[in-house]
Amino acid sequence: MKSSELGLSAMYRILKKAGAERVSDESADELRRIIEEIADSIAKSAVDMASHASRKTVKGEDVKLASKPFNKF
């Protein structure tokens, strides 16, 4: 099993803030898995954008542009 970069307790807090009265371990773990997949995709795109601009440093603008496909609001 792959170790996680995000804490499980943060997932419980996110679900509680969204209005859940009770949160199962399975739902918190699944939310963590999904968020990590999305974050990994955004990070890879941001690195590609920085590389394309001949930079080694990933800037906030790279991350913002890379996250556009995931913005629904």
PDB file of C-alpha atoms in Angstrom:
ATOM      1  CA  MET A   1       0.000   0.000   0.000  1.00  0.00           C
ATOM      2  CA  LYS A   2       1.273   3.441  -0.940  1.00  0.00           C
ATOM      3  CA  SER A   3       1.865   5.901   1.875  1.00  0.00           C
ATOM      4  CA  SER A   4      -0.152   9.077   1.857  1.00  0.00           C
ATOM      5  CA  GLU A   5       0.994  12.691   1.809  1.00  0.00           C
ATOM      6  CA  LEU A   6      -2.276  13.926   3.295  1.00  0.00           C
ATOM      7  CA  GLY A   7      -3.488  13.239   6.816  1.00  0.00           C
ATOM      8  CA  LEU A   8      -6.645  11.264   7.371  1.00  0.00           C
ATOM      9  CA  SER A   9      -7.795  13.613  10.137  1.00  0.00           C
ATOM     10  CA  ALA A  10      -7.888  16.476   7.626  1.00  0.00           C
ATOM     11  CA  MET A  11     -10.306  14.447   5.488  1.00  0.00           C
ATOM     12  CA  TYR A  12     -12.603  13.951   8.489  1.00  0.00           C
ATOM     13  CA  ARG A  13     -12.566  17.723   9.102  1.00  0.00           C
ATOM     14  CA  ILE A  14     -13.334  18.490   5.442  1.00  0.00           C
ATOM     15  CA  LEU A  15     -16.281  16.093   5.428  1.00  0.00           C
ATOM     16  CA  LYS A  16     -17.557  17.466   8.749  1.00  0.00           C
ATOM     17  CA  LYS A  17     -17.289  21.054   7.468  1.00  0.00           C
ATOM     18  CA  ALA A  18     -19.291  19.976   4.419  1.00  0.00           C
ATOM     19  CA  GLY A  19     -22.124  19.015   6.760  1.00  0.00           C
ATOM     20  CA  ALA A  20     -21.618  15.326   7.539  1.00  0.00           C
ATOM     21  CA  GLU A  21     -22.799  14.338  11.008  1.00  0.00           C
ATOM     22  CA  ARG A  22     -20.796  11.131  10.982  1.00  0.00           C
ATOM     23  CA  VAL A  23     -17.862  10.131   8.783  1.00  0.00           C
ATOM     24  CA  SER A  24     -16.801   6.553   8.075  1.00  0.00           C
ATOM     25  CA  ASP A  25     -13.156   5.568   7.811  1.00  0.00           C
ATOM     26  CA  GLU A  26     -13.835   4.376   4.277  1.00  0.00           C
ATOM     27  CA  SER A  27     -15.230   7.735   3.142  1.00  0.00           C
ATOM     28  CA  ALA A  28     -12.323   9.702   4.630  1.00  0.00           C
ATOM     29  CA  ASP A  29      -9.830   7.325   3.008  1.00  0.00           C
ATOM     30  CA  GLU A  30     -11.571   7.542  -0.372  1.00  0.00           C
ATOM     31  CA  LEU A  31     -11.661  11.351  -0.227  1.00  0.00           C
ATOM     32  CA  ARG A  32      -7.938  11.346   0.545  1.00  0.00           C
ATOM     33  CA  ARG A  33      -7.224   9.034  -2.399  1.00  0.00           C
ATOM     34  CA  ILE A  34      -9.214  11.202  -4.819  1.00  0.00           C
ATOM     35  CA  ILE A  35      -7.687  14.464  -3.616  1.00  0.00           C
ATOM     36  CA  GLU A  36      -4.188  13.009  -3.907  1.00  0.00           C
ATOM     37  CA  GLU A  37      -4.863  11.854  -7.483  1.00  0.00           C
ATOM     38  CA  ILE A  38      -6.074  15.326  -8.446  1.00  0.00           C
ATOM     39  CA  ALA A  39      -3.160  17.024  -6.657  1.00  0.00           C
ATOM     40  CA  ASP A  40      -0.662  14.713  -8.368  1.00  0.00           C
ATOM     41  CA  SER A  41      -2.136  15.525 -11.776  1.00  0.00           C
ATOM     42  CA  ILE A  42      -2.045  19.276 -11.091  1.00  0.00           C
ATOM     43  CA  ALA A  43       1.533  19.074  -9.797  1.00  0.00           C
ATOM     44  CA  LYS A  44       2.745  17.187 -12.874  1.00  0.00           C
ATOM     45  CA  SER A  45       1.071  19.700 -15.190  1.00  0.00           C
ATOM     46  CA  ALA A  46       2.573  22.611 -13.235  1.00  0.00           C
ATOM     47  CA  VAL A  47       6.050  21.079 -13.481  1.00  0.00           C
ATOM     48  CA  ASP A  48       5.569  20.647 -17.245  1.00  0.00           C
ATOM     49  CA  MET A  49       4.514  24.296 -17.551  1.00  0.00           C
ATOM     50  CA  ALA A  50       7.565  25.502 -15.626  1.00  0.00           C
ATOM     51  CA  SER A  51       9.810  23.284 -17.730  1.00  0.00           C
ATOM     52  CA  HIS A  52       8.238  24.590 -20.939  1.00  0.00           C
ATOM     53  CA  ALA A  53       8.994  28.135 -19.739  1.00  0.00           C
ATOM     54  CA  SER A  54      12.644  27.066 -19.172  1.00  0.00           C
ATOM     55  CA  ARG A  55      12.333  27.361 -15.403  1.00  0.00           C
ATOM     56  CA  LYS A  56      13.293  24.940 -12.664  1.00  0.00           C
ATOM     57  CA  THR A  57      11.042  26.703 -10.178  1.00  0.00           C
ATOM     58  CA  VAL A  58       7.321  25.971 -10.195  1.00  0.00           C
ATOM     59  CA  LYS A  59       5.432  29.201  -9.561  1.00  0.00           C
ATOM     60  CA  GLY A  60       1.966  29.827  -8.225  1.00  0.00           C
ATOM     61  CA  GLU A  61       0.808  30.811 -11.691  1.00  0.00           C
ATOM     62  CA  ASP A  62       1.850  27.381 -13.018  1.00  0.00           C
ATOM     63  CA  VAL A  63      -0.240  25.666 -10.351  1.00  0.00           C
ATOM     64  CA  LYS A  64      -3.181  27.999 -10.979  1.00  0.00           C
ATOM     65  CA  LEU A  65      -3.106  27.305 -14.722  1.00  0.00           C
ATOM     66  CA  ALA A  66      -2.651  23.564 -14.196  1.00  0.00           C
ATOM     67  CA  SER A  67      -5.696  23.471 -11.896  1.00  0.00           C
ATOM     68  CA  LYS A  68      -8.058  25.166 -14.379  1.00  0.00           C
ATOM     69  CA  PRO A  69      -9.486  21.870 -15.740  1.00  0.00           C
ATOM     70  CA  PHE A  70     -10.502  20.956 -12.175  1.00  0.00           C
ATOM     71  CA  ASN A  71     -12.206  24.265 -11.338  1.00  0.00           C
ATOM     72  CA  LYS A  72     -15.967  23.903 -11.481  1.00  0.00           C
ATOM     73  CA  PHE A  73     -16.898  26.993  -9.507  1.00  0.00           C
TER      74      PHE A  73
END
